[in-house]
Amino acid sequence: MGCCESVPEDAVEGHHKGGNGATSRSSKNAGPETSLNASHQQKALRKIDQSEKPEEIVCGGLRLRYAFLSQRGYYPDDPHKPNQDAYSISTRFGNQDTDAHFAVYDGHGRDGDLCAQFARDKMPSYLTRHINRHK
């Protein structure tokens, strides 16, 4: 969802595509650097929220397939900073079989995570209410 962790270039030797289409990191050589690589990999993996597998819906006569992945940004001075991204997926948006709503909320600043979560919790119902009012 727009955030990714910056890792020193020499900490990750190579990239490859995993079976689910997600990019994963691997190292080529064993040695003292391997523990550093493994440490960076473990840190990055703990900060990822992703769908287990792609979902599929039929919406307005179209077959849609979707998945999500969100990774917390890299903040060396604040390693416990929460992910400031949120998302919402409404497959029957406004109780309509032909409508879906996919949204990403990108928080910033000290309380960015709370702002993104607030928008995620409120925006779909707000939009539904105002769209239905104008039909």
PDB file of N, CA, C and O in Angstrom, residues 5 7 11-12 25 32-47:
ATOM      1  N   GLU A   5       9.890  -0.961   3.338  1.00  0.00           N
ATOM      2  CA  GLU A   5      11.020  -0.733   4.215  1.00  0.00           C
ATOM      3  C   GLU A   5      12.277  -0.531   3.402  1.00  0.00           C
ATOM      4  O   GLU A   5      12.539  -1.258   2.459  1.00  0.00           O
ATOM      5  N   VAL A   7      16.087  -0.982   3.121  1.00  0.00           N
ATOM      6  CA  VAL A   7      17.089  -1.869   3.688  1.00  0.00           C
ATOM      7  C   VAL A   7      18.390  -1.561   2.972  1.00  0.00           C
ATOM      8  O   VAL A   7      18.382  -1.326   1.766  1.00  0.00           O
ATOM      9  N   ALA A  11      22.565  -5.494   2.290  1.00  0.00           N
ATOM     10  CA  ALA A  11      21.945  -6.429   3.222  1.00  0.00           C
ATOM     11  C   ALA A  11      21.091  -7.465   2.510  1.00  0.00           C
ATOM     12  O   ALA A  11      20.780  -8.494   3.068  1.00  0.00           O
ATOM     13  N   VAL A  12      20.723  -7.205   1.280  1.00  0.00           N
ATOM     14  CA  VAL A  12      19.883  -8.132   0.531  1.00  0.00           C
ATOM     15  C   VAL A  12      20.576  -8.423  -0.791  1.00  0.00           C
ATOM     16  O   VAL A  12      20.785  -7.537  -1.594  1.00  0.00           O
ATOM     17  N   ARG A  25      12.828 -11.832  -0.385  1.00  0.00           N
ATOM     18  CA  ARG A  25      14.261 -11.573  -0.452  1.00  0.00           C
ATOM     19  C   ARG A  25      15.013 -12.828  -0.080  1.00  0.00           C
ATOM     20  O   ARG A  25      14.614 -13.563   0.813  1.00  0.00           O
ATOM     21  N   PRO A  32      29.081 -14.384   7.623  1.00  0.00           N
ATOM     22  CA  PRO A  32      28.691 -13.419   8.642  1.00  0.00           C
ATOM     23  C   PRO A  32      27.551 -12.510   8.187  1.00  0.00           C
ATOM     24  O   PRO A  32      26.752 -12.075   8.989  1.00  0.00           O
ATOM     25  N   GLU A  33      27.482 -12.234   6.872  1.00  0.00           N
ATOM     26  CA  GLU A  33      26.433 -11.351   6.385  1.00  0.00           C
ATOM     27  C   GLU A  33      25.066 -12.012   6.424  1.00  0.00           C
ATOM     28  O   GLU A  33      24.052 -11.356   6.452  1.00  0.00           O
ATOM     29  N   THR A  34      25.039 -13.367   6.416  1.00  0.00           N
ATOM     30  CA  THR A  34      23.776 -14.085   6.378  1.00  0.00           C
ATOM     31  C   THR A  34      22.912 -13.751   7.585  1.00  0.00           C
ATOM     32  O   THR A  34      21.710 -13.570   7.464  1.00  0.00           O
ATOM     33  N   SER A  35      23.526 -13.660   8.777  1.00  0.00           N
ATOM     34  CA  SER A  35      22.737 -13.322   9.955  1.00  0.00           C
ATOM     35  C   SER A  35      22.187 -11.911   9.858  1.00  0.00           C
ATOM     36  O   SER A  35      21.065 -11.641  10.282  1.00  0.00           O
ATOM     37  N   LEU A  36      22.940 -10.982   9.257  1.00  0.00           N
ATOM     38  CA  LEU A  36      22.451  -9.630   9.036  1.00  0.00           C
ATOM     39  C   LEU A  36      21.278  -9.663   8.069  1.00  0.00           C
ATOM     40  O   LEU A  36      20.247  -9.037   8.289  1.00  0.00           O
ATOM     41  N   ASN A  37      21.416 -10.416   6.965  1.00  0.00           N
ATOM     42  CA  ASN A  37      20.340 -10.535   5.987  1.00  0.00           C
ATOM     43  C   ASN A  37      19.095 -11.128   6.636  1.00  0.00           C
ATOM     44  O   ASN A  37      17.995 -10.646   6.432  1.00  0.00           O
ATOM     45  N   ALA A  38      19.271 -12.184   7.408  1.00  0.00           N
ATOM     46  CA  ALA A  38      18.140 -12.831   8.066  1.00  0.00           C
ATOM     47  C   ALA A  38      17.468 -11.862   9.035  1.00  0.00           C
ATOM     48  O   ALA A  38      16.243 -11.812   9.128  1.00  0.00           O
ATOM     49  N   SER A  39      18.267 -11.077   9.743  1.00  0.00           N
ATOM     50  CA  SER A  39      17.713 -10.091  10.671  1.00  0.00           C
ATOM     51  C   SER A  39      16.844  -9.076   9.936  1.00  0.00           C
ATOM     52  O   SER A  39      15.744  -8.759  10.357  1.00  0.00           O
ATOM     53  N   HIS A  40      17.330  -8.544   8.810  1.00  0.00           N
ATOM     54  CA  HIS A  40      16.555  -7.582   8.015  1.00  0.00           C
ATOM     55  C   HIS A  40      15.290  -8.234   7.467  1.00  0.00           C
ATOM     56  O   HIS A  40      14.234  -7.625   7.458  1.00  0.00           O
ATOM     57  N   GLN A  41      15.402  -9.482   7.021  1.00  0.00           N
ATOM     58  CA  GLN A  41      14.244 -10.183   6.478  1.00  0.00           C
ATOM     59  C   GLN A  41      13.183 -10.369   7.555  1.00  0.00           C
ATOM     60  O   GLN A  41      11.996 -10.134   7.319  1.00  0.00           O
ATOM     61  N   GLN A  42      13.594 -10.785   8.749  1.00  0.00           N
ATOM     62  CA  GLN A  42      12.642 -11.001   9.827  1.00  0.00           C
ATOM     63  C   GLN A  42      11.951  -9.702  10.221  1.00  0.00           C
ATOM     64  O   GLN A  42      10.745  -9.673  10.437  1.00  0.00           O
ATOM     65  N   LYS A  43      12.700  -8.614  10.300  1.00  0.00           N
ATOM     66  CA  LYS A  43      12.106  -7.323  10.637  1.00  0.00           C
ATOM     67  C   LYS A  43      11.080  -6.917   9.586  1.00  0.00           C
ATOM     68  O   LYS A  43       9.995  -6.457   9.907  1.00  0.00           O
ATOM     69  N   ALA A  44      11.429  -7.073   8.322  1.00  0.00           N
ATOM     70  CA  ALA A  44      10.519  -6.686   7.243  1.00  0.00           C
ATOM     71  C   ALA A  44       9.265  -7.545   7.272  1.00  0.00           C
ATOM     72  O   ALA A  44       8.158  -7.043   7.109  1.00  0.00           O
ATOM     73  N   LEU A  45       9.411  -8.845   7.493  1.00  0.00           N
ATOM     74  CA  LEU A  45       8.249  -9.731   7.479  1.00  0.00           C
ATOM     75  C   LEU A  45       7.283  -9.428   8.606  1.00  0.00           C
ATOM     76  O   LEU A  45       6.077  -9.570   8.443  1.00  0.00           O
ATOM     77  N   ARG A  46       7.762  -9.002   9.748  1.00  0.00           N
ATOM     78  CA  ARG A  46       6.874  -8.706  10.875  1.00  0.00           C
ATOM     79  C   ARG A  46       6.005  -7.478  10.615  1.00  0.00           C
ATOM     80  O   ARG A  46       5.005  -7.291  11.271  1.00  0.00           O
ATOM     81  N   LYS A  47       6.375  -6.670   9.659  1.00  0.00           N
ATOM     82  CA  LYS A  47       5.661  -5.421   9.406  1.00  0.00           C
ATOM     83  C   LYS A  47       4.723  -5.524   8.209  1.00  0.00           C
ATOM     84  O   LYS A  47       4.253  -4.530   7.717  1.00  0.00           O
TER      85      LYS A  47
END
